[in-house]
XYZ file of C-alpha atoms in Angstrom:
678
model
C 195.227 -128.888 -51.898
C 195.597 -125.627 -52.872
C 198.001 -123.710 -50.949
C 200.455 -126.989 -50.874
C 200.511 -126.122 -54.704
C 200.999 -123.143 -54.295
C 204.097 -122.913 -52.120
C 205.220 -125.916 -54.019
C 205.427 -123.658 -57.596
C 206.369 -120.406 -55.524
C 209.465 -122.652 -54.321
C 211.160 -122.470 -57.648
C 210.901 -119.112 -58.387
C 214.729 -117.159 -57.147
C 212.833 -114.769 -54.820
C 211.281 -117.134 -52.860
C 214.773 -119.265 -52.281
C 215.459 -117.188 -48.910
C 215.938 -118.193 -45.534
C 212.218 -118.649 -43.815
C 209.927 -117.938 -47.207
C 208.598 -121.405 -46.729
C 208.243 -121.019 -43.026
C 206.430 -118.045 -43.581
C 203.644 -119.458 -45.709
C 203.222 -122.269 -43.426
C 202.312 -120.313 -40.355
C 200.407 -117.471 -42.197
C 196.403 -117.733 -42.932
C 195.299 -118.603 -46.406
C 193.718 -114.998 -46.679
C 197.481 -113.490 -45.345
C 199.185 -115.442 -48.646
C 199.032 -111.993 -50.764
C 200.470 -110.018 -48.313
C 203.461 -112.402 -47.482
C 204.285 -112.969 -51.006
C 204.254 -109.457 -51.902
C 206.459 -108.589 -48.952
C 209.215 -111.119 -50.289
C 208.983 -110.359 -53.473
C 212.029 -107.743 -54.551
C 210.355 -104.321 -54.791
C 211.284 -103.725 -58.200
C 209.435 -106.755 -59.271
C 206.393 -105.682 -57.845
C 206.395 -101.926 -59.324
C 206.304 -103.556 -62.641
C 202.367 -103.865 -61.304
C 200.442 -100.801 -60.620
C 197.643 -103.442 -58.969
C 198.414 -106.408 -56.473
C 197.913 -110.344 -58.192
C 194.429 -112.221 -57.011
C 195.102 -115.150 -56.189
C 192.017 -116.393 -54.072
C 191.064 -119.863 -52.611
C 188.038 -122.062 -51.541
C 188.445 -125.248 -49.513
C 189.830 -128.299 -50.601
C 186.814 -129.996 -49.945
C 185.367 -127.483 -52.759
C 184.089 -128.876 -55.892
C 185.500 -125.481 -57.543
C 188.177 -122.587 -56.704
C 189.100 -119.234 -58.515
C 191.120 -118.844 -61.048
C 194.483 -116.809 -61.063
C 191.978 -113.457 -61.706
C 189.022 -114.368 -59.615
C 186.615 -114.394 -62.287
C 186.845 -117.672 -64.618
C 185.514 -120.853 -62.158
C 187.045 -124.411 -63.047
C 185.669 -127.564 -61.719
C 188.676 -129.584 -60.241
C 189.068 -133.061 -62.445
C 187.182 -131.964 -65.311
C 188.816 -132.534 -68.900
C 188.740 -128.981 -69.626
C 190.981 -127.839 -66.936
C 194.265 -129.536 -65.995
C 195.679 -128.219 -62.772
C 199.342 -129.250 -62.891
C 199.093 -128.232 -66.556
C 198.081 -124.446 -65.244
C 199.891 -123.825 -62.547
C 203.376 -125.459 -64.454
C 202.355 -122.465 -66.898
C 202.166 -119.790 -64.335
C 205.430 -121.365 -62.905
C 207.403 -120.758 -66.360
C 205.070 -117.661 -67.296
C 206.496 -116.186 -63.757
C 210.567 -117.086 -64.177
C 210.436 -116.019 -67.471
C 208.388 -112.220 -66.448
C 211.246 -112.523 -63.287
C 214.197 -112.756 -65.752
C 213.005 -110.273 -68.225
C 212.478 -107.947 -65.001
C 215.908 -108.306 -63.925
C 217.320 -107.678 -67.033
C 215.180 -104.471 -67.782
C 216.564 -103.292 -64.501
C 219.827 -104.047 -65.093
C 219.740 -102.306 -68.323
C 218.707 -99.320 -66.596
C 221.705 -98.576 -64.770
C 224.313 -96.401 -66.038
C 227.118 -96.685 -63.873
C 229.225 -100.110 -62.192
C 228.588 -99.094 -58.728
C 224.826 -99.346 -59.353
C 224.751 -102.641 -61.160
C 227.013 -104.345 -57.918
C 224.637 -102.571 -55.569
C 221.627 -104.270 -56.871
C 223.121 -107.771 -57.051
C 224.221 -107.724 -53.826
C 220.737 -107.090 -52.625
C 219.842 -110.145 -54.181
C 220.686 -113.397 -52.380
C 220.085 -115.919 -55.013
C 220.558 -115.876 -58.418
C 221.421 -118.027 -61.408
C 224.501 -117.922 -62.770
C 223.385 -116.737 -65.993
C 221.681 -113.970 -64.455
C 225.331 -113.134 -62.617
C 227.145 -113.445 -65.693
C 224.498 -110.870 -67.367
C 225.337 -108.730 -64.620
C 229.231 -108.729 -65.464
C 228.591 -108.003 -68.961
C 226.613 -105.112 -68.666
C 229.206 -103.929 -66.129
C 231.610 -104.512 -69.277
C 229.164 -102.415 -71.188
C 228.478 -99.141 -68.643
C 232.532 -98.605 -69.196
C 232.943 -99.484 -72.653
C 231.131 -96.686 -72.973
C 233.637 -94.511 -70.713
C 236.007 -95.137 -73.157
C 237.270 -97.651 -70.923
C 236.804 -101.230 -70.623
C 238.890 -102.076 -67.014
C 237.323 -101.071 -63.971
C 238.526 -98.930 -61.410
C 240.895 -99.989 -59.117
C 238.706 -99.030 -56.324
C 235.542 -101.414 -57.872
C 238.011 -104.131 -58.699
C 239.036 -103.747 -54.676
C 235.086 -104.023 -53.639
C 233.653 -106.522 -51.697
C 230.521 -106.738 -54.131
C 232.826 -107.642 -57.004
C 234.623 -109.783 -55.292
C 232.138 -111.771 -53.835
C 230.094 -111.836 -57.183
C 233.550 -112.714 -58.458
C 233.857 -115.779 -55.732
C 230.166 -117.334 -57.227
C 231.849 -118.285 -60.481
C 235.865 -119.510 -58.965
C 234.365 -121.422 -56.275
C 233.515 -124.684 -58.274
C 233.264 -123.921 -62.044
C 231.777 -127.134 -62.881
C 228.993 -126.196 -61.555
C 228.398 -123.668 -63.887
C 226.072 -124.027 -66.899
C 228.004 -123.518 -70.413
C 225.919 -120.361 -71.010
C 226.709 -118.974 -67.450
C 230.740 -120.275 -67.896
C 231.281 -118.717 -70.912
C 229.559 -114.955 -70.344
C 231.470 -115.187 -67.037
C 234.497 -115.705 -68.942
C 234.064 -112.956 -71.489
C 232.894 -110.601 -68.713
C 236.167 -111.291 -66.420
C 238.559 -111.393 -69.596
C 237.144 -108.242 -70.544
C 237.339 -106.367 -66.940
C 240.136 -107.485 -65.605
C 242.610 -108.669 -69.133
C 244.970 -110.667 -66.952
C 245.510 -113.708 -68.493
C 247.237 -115.506 -64.798
C 244.802 -114.563 -62.690
C 243.765 -116.980 -60.695
C 240.027 -117.034 -61.636
C 240.870 -116.415 -65.457
C 242.547 -119.323 -65.186
C 240.357 -121.277 -63.491
C 237.388 -120.442 -65.957
C 239.165 -120.736 -68.942
C 240.815 -124.380 -68.016
C 236.922 -125.490 -67.430
C 236.129 -123.991 -70.943
C 238.922 -125.880 -72.294
C 237.809 -129.066 -70.225
C 234.287 -128.817 -72.079
C 235.528 -127.863 -75.173
C 237.614 -130.951 -75.761
C 234.986 -133.053 -74.710
C 232.254 -131.951 -77.319
C 229.928 -130.011 -74.637
C 229.604 -126.498 -75.519
C 226.913 -125.466 -78.210
C 227.499 -122.518 -81.079
C 226.804 -120.399 -78.948
C 228.908 -120.857 -76.470
C 231.315 -121.765 -78.611
C 231.547 -118.338 -80.466
C 231.662 -116.459 -77.342
C 234.634 -118.723 -75.921
C 236.541 -118.178 -79.468
C 236.157 -113.747 -79.181
C 237.025 -114.360 -75.455
C 240.245 -116.527 -76.022
C 241.335 -113.992 -79.004
C 241.085 -111.346 -76.449
C 243.157 -112.597 -74.052
C 245.892 -114.890 -76.164
C 245.519 -113.063 -79.207
C 244.707 -114.590 -82.452
C 247.452 -116.858 -82.507
C 245.226 -119.125 -80.077
C 245.847 -122.508 -81.109
C 242.571 -123.164 -79.041
C 240.700 -121.546 -81.667
C 241.470 -123.776 -84.642
C 239.305 -126.368 -82.629
C 236.408 -123.860 -82.269
C 236.225 -123.163 -86.139
C 236.742 -126.839 -86.270
C 233.735 -127.912 -83.849
C 231.411 -125.376 -85.621
C 231.860 -126.859 -89.120
C 230.374 -129.452 -88.108
C 227.618 -128.096 -87.013
C 224.465 -127.365 -88.387
C 223.777 -123.543 -90.392
C 220.691 -123.738 -89.247
C 221.285 -123.720 -85.719
C 223.051 -120.594 -85.761
C 221.763 -117.011 -85.029
C 222.508 -114.146 -86.940
C 224.501 -112.998 -84.096
C 226.133 -116.260 -84.159
C 226.943 -116.063 -88.072
C 228.807 -112.526 -87.542
C 230.591 -114.039 -84.786
C 232.162 -116.653 -87.241
C 232.594 -114.023 -89.353
C 234.663 -111.953 -86.563
C 236.560 -115.084 -85.740
C 237.788 -115.982 -88.929
C 238.376 -112.525 -89.150
C 241.136 -112.680 -86.870
C 243.095 -115.075 -89.194
C 242.615 -113.434 -92.298
C 246.202 -115.740 -93.915
C 244.035 -118.658 -92.676
C 240.735 -117.613 -94.900
C 242.283 -120.003 -98.197
C 242.329 -122.875 -95.554
C 238.928 -122.167 -94.836
C 236.789 -120.880 -97.968
C 235.255 -124.103 -98.247
C 233.499 -123.300 -94.869
C 233.672 -119.831 -95.903
C 231.701 -119.902 -99.506
C 228.678 -121.830 -97.301
C 229.107 -119.545 -94.211
C 228.318 -116.540 -97.091
C 225.799 -118.356 -99.154
C 223.773 -119.021 -95.673
C 224.083 -115.243 -95.089
C 222.081 -114.259 -97.583
C 218.633 -115.404 -95.696
C 219.642 -113.754 -92.988
C 220.351 -110.395 -93.985
C 216.853 -109.092 -93.234
C 217.587 -110.168 -89.655
C 220.517 -108.368 -88.655
C 220.890 -105.173 -86.887
C 222.991 -102.269 -88.305
C 226.095 -103.277 -85.830
C 226.031 -106.610 -87.383
C 225.402 -105.285 -90.979
C 229.087 -102.924 -90.554
C 230.788 -106.046 -88.844
C 229.611 -108.719 -91.168
C 230.850 -106.023 -94.423
C 233.892 -105.245 -92.370
C 235.227 -109.061 -92.357
C 233.971 -109.742 -95.367
C 236.497 -107.286 -96.258
C 239.235 -108.492 -94.159
C 238.837 -112.141 -95.542
C 238.923 -110.482 -99.257
C 235.972 -111.919 -100.499
C 235.636 -110.467 -103.904
C 233.254 -113.875 -104.577
C 230.920 -112.959 -101.677
C 229.516 -109.544 -104.026
C 225.737 -110.951 -104.274
C 225.621 -110.990 -100.032
C 227.781 -107.488 -100.176
C 224.568 -106.156 -102.787
C 221.911 -107.826 -100.300
C 223.800 -106.233 -97.582
C 223.832 -102.440 -99.102
C 220.618 -102.876 -99.723
C 219.548 -103.495 -96.592
C 221.833 -100.938 -95.520
C 219.521 -98.147 -97.221
C 216.660 -98.875 -95.049
C 218.670 -98.791 -91.919
C 221.173 -95.328 -92.810
C 219.525 -93.246 -89.924
C 220.407 -96.340 -87.395
C 224.228 -96.591 -87.891
C 226.310 -95.015 -85.654
C 229.190 -93.126 -87.434
C 231.583 -95.556 -86.740
C 229.406 -98.432 -88.458
C 228.585 -96.019 -91.208
C 232.261 -95.141 -92.352
C 232.781 -98.827 -92.036
C 230.100 -99.676 -94.428
C 231.250 -97.198 -96.717
C 234.834 -98.801 -96.512
C 233.574 -101.559 -97.410
C 231.689 -100.551 -100.346
C 234.724 -98.841 -101.986
C 236.818 -102.293 -101.008
C 234.492 -104.147 -103.396
C 233.781 -101.234 -105.794
C 229.939 -101.411 -105.151
C 227.585 -98.350 -106.453
C 223.873 -98.580 -105.250
C 221.305 -95.515 -106.783
C 219.680 -95.796 -104.063
C 222.387 -95.967 -101.178
C 223.669 -92.832 -102.544
C 220.331 -91.200 -102.758
C 219.973 -91.858 -98.995
C 223.444 -91.279 -98.414
C 222.877 -87.433 -99.491
C 219.322 -87.122 -97.425
C 221.496 -88.423 -94.486
C 224.737 -86.425 -94.628
C 222.579 -83.314 -95.763
C 220.668 -83.596 -92.506
C 223.172 -84.127 -90.106
C 225.939 -82.536 -92.192
C 227.329 -79.983 -89.351
C 227.086 -82.870 -86.573
C 229.185 -85.721 -88.881
C 231.990 -87.371 -87.475
C 234.960 -85.808 -89.301
C 236.402 -89.019 -90.176
C 232.722 -90.288 -91.654
C 232.150 -87.053 -93.713
C 236.288 -87.575 -95.307
C 234.940 -91.338 -95.526
C 232.019 -90.359 -97.354
C 234.095 -87.964 -99.799
C 236.425 -90.737 -100.228
C 233.297 -92.777 -101.511
C 232.108 -90.327 -104.241
C 235.614 -89.779 -105.886
C 236.388 -93.667 -105.557
C 233.280 -94.397 -107.491
C 233.242 -90.903 -109.310
C 229.616 -90.088 -107.922
C 229.123 -86.469 -108.680
C 226.417 -85.758 -105.345
C 226.119 -82.057 -105.448
C 223.745 -82.557 -102.070
C 226.792 -84.040 -100.415
C 229.260 -81.847 -102.121
C 227.524 -78.501 -101.034
C 226.598 -79.862 -97.181
C 230.786 -81.076 -96.512
C 231.966 -77.718 -97.913
C 229.718 -76.335 -95.423
C 230.694 -78.908 -92.460
C 234.515 -77.463 -93.399
C 233.623 -73.499 -93.295
C 232.065 -73.843 -89.729
C 233.973 -76.694 -88.147
C 237.878 -76.563 -90.354
C 239.753 -76.927 -86.751
C 238.137 -80.472 -85.941
C 239.664 -82.036 -89.114
C 243.405 -83.578 -89.455
C 245.449 -82.591 -92.720
C 244.624 -86.010 -93.618
C 241.075 -86.020 -93.277
C 241.394 -82.279 -94.968
C 242.791 -83.559 -97.896
C 240.499 -86.296 -98.163
C 237.333 -83.864 -98.033
C 239.342 -81.709 -100.837
C 240.834 -83.668 -103.455
C 237.379 -84.943 -104.048
C 236.343 -81.264 -105.182
C 239.170 -81.242 -107.630
C 238.486 -84.814 -109.029
C 235.010 -84.570 -109.772
C 235.426 -81.007 -110.937
C 232.847 -79.386 -108.783
C 232.706 -76.028 -107.170
C 230.533 -75.664 -104.321
C 228.187 -72.404 -103.960
C 230.351 -71.339 -101.073
C 233.503 -71.721 -103.364
C 235.414 -68.473 -101.746
C 234.421 -69.098 -98.872
C 235.585 -72.532 -98.684
C 239.116 -71.997 -100.378
C 239.701 -69.132 -98.217
C 239.247 -71.347 -94.687
C 241.622 -73.996 -96.190
C 244.256 -70.868 -97.282
C 243.946 -70.225 -93.608
C 244.329 -74.192 -92.226
C 247.436 -73.987 -94.555
C 249.380 -71.302 -93.613
C 248.636 -71.869 -89.652
C 249.574 -75.697 -90.400
C 251.642 -76.326 -92.832
C 253.942 -78.393 -91.883
C 251.597 -80.159 -90.051
C 250.742 -81.675 -93.602
C 252.705 -84.681 -94.567
C 254.605 -83.658 -97.588
C 253.138 -86.196 -100.295
C 249.149 -85.102 -98.864
C 250.121 -81.433 -99.055
C 250.999 -82.203 -102.715
C 247.688 -83.967 -103.877
C 245.817 -81.401 -102.014
C 247.079 -78.479 -103.993
C 247.100 -80.565 -107.144
C 243.496 -81.156 -106.636
C 242.418 -77.495 -105.993
C 244.410 -76.336 -109.399
C 242.097 -78.803 -111.078
C 239.302 -76.589 -110.137
C 241.112 -73.296 -110.859
C 241.542 -72.277 -107.019
C 245.391 -71.887 -107.625
C 247.431 -72.836 -104.568
C 250.083 -69.371 -105.802
C 250.939 -68.807 -102.570
C 252.384 -72.085 -101.570
C 254.054 -72.196 -105.038
C 257.322 -71.110 -104.205
C 257.836 -73.917 -101.426
C 256.372 -76.826 -103.184
C 259.222 -75.529 -106.137
C 261.490 -75.371 -103.471
C 264.724 -77.953 -103.049
C 263.724 -78.003 -99.519
C 260.087 -79.500 -99.469
C 261.351 -81.338 -103.039
C 264.147 -83.370 -100.458
C 261.125 -84.425 -97.874
C 258.840 -85.109 -100.322
C 261.568 -87.542 -101.888
C 262.301 -88.620 -98.304
C 264.210 -92.004 -98.004
C 263.421 -92.787 -101.281
C 266.324 -92.741 -104.015
C 264.002 -91.222 -106.129
C 260.236 -89.243 -106.597
C 257.663 -91.432 -107.260
C 256.238 -90.884 -110.974
C 253.040 -89.640 -110.064
C 253.875 -86.894 -107.740
C 256.038 -85.997 -110.465
C 253.384 -85.714 -112.621
C 251.411 -83.482 -110.534
C 254.196 -81.250 -109.991
C 255.080 -80.933 -113.733
C 251.568 -79.735 -114.248
C 251.173 -77.311 -111.346
C 254.269 -76.005 -112.737
C 252.743 -75.874 -116.363
C 249.112 -74.058 -114.838
C 251.717 -71.306 -113.096
C 252.629 -70.631 -116.387
C 249.639 -70.648 -118.380
C 247.358 -69.687 -116.215
C 249.420 -67.237 -113.270
C 251.442 -65.209 -115.756
C 252.224 -62.629 -112.134
C 253.680 -65.317 -110.296
C 257.016 -64.684 -110.372
C 258.947 -67.346 -107.782
C 261.175 -70.027 -108.617
C 260.875 -72.463 -111.348
C 260.529 -76.472 -111.324
C 264.058 -77.890 -112.291
C 264.043 -79.500 -115.443
C 265.047 -82.964 -113.492
C 261.802 -83.307 -112.145
C 259.680 -82.640 -115.064
C 257.950 -85.556 -116.638
C 257.568 -85.536 -120.555
C 254.053 -86.923 -120.281
C 251.135 -87.064 -117.927
C 249.917 -90.216 -119.812
C 251.486 -93.578 -118.032
C 250.274 -96.527 -116.925
C 249.258 -96.645 -113.087
C 250.391 -92.483 -112.332
C 248.252 -91.074 -115.514
C 247.047 -87.329 -114.939
C 245.283 -88.189 -118.217
C 242.185 -91.039 -118.602
C 243.527 -93.377 -122.319
C 241.509 -93.267 -124.957
C 238.183 -95.735 -125.013
C 239.812 -98.180 -128.404
C 236.601 -99.106 -129.096
C 234.903 -95.364 -129.151
C 238.061 -94.551 -131.256
C 237.940 -97.123 -133.433
C 234.292 -95.318 -134.519
C 235.217 -92.203 -134.589
C 238.317 -93.016 -137.049
C 235.851 -94.861 -139.541
C 234.040 -90.971 -139.321
C 236.843 -89.218 -140.171
C 238.087 -91.483 -142.979
C 234.772 -90.465 -144.767
C 234.839 -86.961 -144.175
C 238.199 -86.112 -144.478
C 238.800 -88.377 -147.313
C 241.535 -90.095 -146.217
C 243.504 -91.748 -143.525
C 246.532 -89.392 -144.209
C 244.686 -86.356 -142.971
C 244.920 -87.504 -138.968
C 246.587 -88.072 -136.768
C 246.346 -90.001 -133.536
C 248.121 -90.322 -130.009
C 250.102 -86.942 -130.364
C 252.130 -86.439 -127.669
C 252.508 -82.495 -127.754
C 256.019 -80.853 -126.230
C 253.379 -79.890 -123.103
C 253.295 -83.607 -121.618
C 249.577 -84.233 -123.006
C 248.432 -86.470 -125.151
C 246.069 -85.526 -127.862
C 243.250 -88.270 -129.282
C 243.418 -87.249 -132.713
C 245.208 -84.300 -134.126
C 244.447 -82.332 -137.635
C 246.167 -79.932 -139.265
C 244.512 -77.044 -141.344
C 247.043 -74.663 -143.473
C 245.782 -70.759 -143.720
C 242.943 -71.108 -146.709
C 241.380 -73.735 -144.023
C 242.537 -76.983 -146.618
C 243.589 -79.832 -144.157
C 246.994 -80.837 -144.069
C 248.500 -84.445 -144.260
C 249.649 -85.077 -140.558
C 253.703 -85.260 -141.773
C 253.795 -81.876 -142.244
C 254.819 -79.539 -140.461
C 255.350 -76.621 -142.189
C 252.485 -73.614 -143.123
C 250.130 -75.088 -140.067
C 247.882 -72.320 -139.040
C 245.232 -73.703 -137.149
C 245.233 -77.344 -135.111
C 242.349 -78.983 -134.195
C 243.021 -81.174 -131.216
C 239.652 -83.822 -131.086
C 239.010 -85.519 -127.451
C 237.265 -88.479 -127.581
C 235.613 -89.039 -124.505
C 234.270 -92.073 -123.696
C 232.468 -92.728 -120.472
C 235.263 -92.867 -118.089
C 236.434 -89.901 -118.378
C 233.199 -88.448 -116.752
C 231.439 -88.461 -113.913
C 229.429 -91.538 -112.794
C 226.769 -91.363 -115.124
C 226.727 -87.922 -116.308
C 228.469 -85.846 -118.752
C 230.645 -83.817 -116.573
C 234.025 -83.634 -117.335
C 236.535 -85.229 -114.699
C 238.908 -82.402 -113.205
C 242.143 -83.955 -114.818
C 239.956 -83.674 -117.965
C 239.026 -80.660 -118.685
C 241.624 -79.017 -117.210
C 243.780 -80.918 -120.201
C 241.264 -79.299 -122.486
C 241.360 -75.856 -120.839
C 245.288 -75.976 -121.119
C 245.541 -77.144 -124.898
C 242.562 -74.290 -125.977
C 245.689 -71.606 -123.932
C 248.150 -73.686 -125.998
C 246.413 -72.337 -129.017
C 244.448 -75.389 -130.206
C 240.932 -75.708 -131.486
C 239.300 -78.138 -129.025
C 236.563 -80.221 -130.374
C 235.012 -82.825 -128.061
C 233.298 -86.218 -129.127
C 231.569 -88.308 -126.719
C 229.784 -90.264 -129.572
C 230.053 -90.882 -132.845
C 227.218 -88.757 -133.942
C 229.016 -85.486 -133.642
C 230.988 -86.193 -136.303
C 228.139 -85.113 -137.858
C 229.739 -82.459 -141.164
C 226.832 -79.622 -140.174
C 228.985 -79.521 -137.013
C 230.143 -75.623 -136.891
C 233.933 -77.296 -134.869
C 233.992 -78.922 -138.262
C 233.684 -76.167 -140.192
C 236.766 -75.910 -141.454
C 237.680 -79.257 -141.912
C 234.352 -79.728 -143.981
C 235.070 -76.873 -146.296
C 238.489 -78.039 -147.135
C 237.226 -81.308 -147.935
C 234.254 -80.576 -149.505
C 235.710 -77.893 -152.097
C 237.612 -80.706 -153.344
C 234.267 -82.520 -153.674
C 232.607 -79.529 -155.130
C 230.923 -77.431 -152.417
C 230.027 -76.919 -149.158
C 227.160 -79.321 -147.746
C 223.960 -77.623 -146.450
C 224.414 -75.893 -143.536
C 228.212 -76.002 -142.948
C 229.108 -72.298 -142.131
C 232.622 -71.093 -141.978
C 235.040 -70.701 -138.961
C 234.140 -67.169 -137.523
C 237.583 -66.480 -135.794
C 240.731 -68.767 -136.946
C 243.148 -69.400 -133.995
C 246.399 -69.354 -135.171
C 249.063 -72.210 -133.634
C 251.189 -69.337 -131.537
C 251.504 -70.775 -127.850
C 252.086 -67.646 -125.906
C 256.029 -66.411 -125.265
C 256.100 -67.737 -121.382
C 255.503 -71.316 -122.294
C 258.952 -71.651 -123.715
C 260.186 -71.077 -119.950
C 258.297 -75.261 -119.929
């Protein structure tokens, strides 16, 4: 009886569905069962077990028999033991192990030929396993950069036999086997007019219209149709409609991300699907902890494409889990994460710290595109991270030839914008200069202008290239097909020209023509200055009125002849007395008060941005006494920069306050003669 039960259960195993297997079991004696089983099982299955599985049987009339391991004895028919239950459980267990071993062996192969040779040795396989073999071939080919199979593989008998198994009668295939095979063959063959693909697609369409596909099959089918026919495929709307009718609790994390990708394929329809998107966004909050780095990256990318700005809680939660897995992201995946964080304007201190460690540890091995994206993230969020900037500078010095012109510009610009010179600044700019000398014409004009302007912000003046960028030929290239130059480019050219006059007196090359010069650097959307913080200005104004005695003694938002706008200007005569702002005669000294709000500094620091540091540097060169004020506390009359003002006011009140000292060296309002060229 035990032998009959064994034969009945082993018959259900795929490895025993071969010709003669049952006959072999019938003709062998009981004590040779183990040998027969071992001979007919695949070698790869038995290679996983160091020793044989012992199965002992007693005569059918015996009261007891040995269990599978030969140790625990159970009486036949007793309540504590059910033969049917234990054999069914054994059958289920062996089937699971059998499938796991198959996929484990499949994943060990690294070429399409190996996979096809392995599958051809197995006479009977479930359709899901055959489809899995095709899917593995796709993965192998994707690693090689080309998903199309070589011609010799496509025409091989093994591949043709595998395809015939699916094309013979698609209606007999399971849902999972059908859609997986359809997806794999679409990626491998890619011909929509293929007879095999047309048959599989027709069967998928038939089952879709009947509503017979589960959530996972719908997701796979949707992505396959997009690959085959593009995002305009009409069937995609039906798939999304059926997915909307399913309970989100039945979706796996992979299914949810696939739904995002399906909706991402048609971003113009996002408004129509917004209610469904809101449900998915809310539900996805509970799945974030179960997402792999790849799925996190794909979800963030979809949120960007679909413009889900209202899903910021989901973005924030995703960024928190990105911190935990940042070392497991590929360069491409991490780049997508950074693009999403830039798009949504989100920055996280813990993410920045983790990114610092990641970049610093792998700086010389990181992909150039990722390096430039990391710098763009820091630039957009005004994050001055010395570990990142130092590591990136070292990477560029060692591997400058790997960076394209656009990547180079994205890498260098943040140094100027955030006003930071790395320890190897001389080597960095020497390498950049050599690149520009050899590849000058490879840089797009606007990219080149931004790059050189950024260098000038940190006093690394591009003197060797000023003659080229001020030349009519370059200006014509910069203008391109447009009828005029954009405002930002004109402002950058003007500031570079002013820099050449104030900071590079030895430059004797061409000048920038007046028609290309702007009158003010403070303009909407193209400003080289940060507008004054109005609330901070009100506080400062109250303090100034109290300090100077009247509103008459200072002016605000003063546009100088040199394009800069001064937040507050105070005029002093030769004796240090404050003059009304309406008087222009007898002005001995001009004080420029810079009311620097948080937007003029790097994030969470008191480090001035490059454009603000350049403005103050130029104002000093023009003869102004620059006073920097972060908060109203800096307006104390005991502060040294206010000594002249305080002396003038307090002399009218009968004396100087305690702690006030006269200005040690008065600065005359006498702009250098070379400025007259401007």
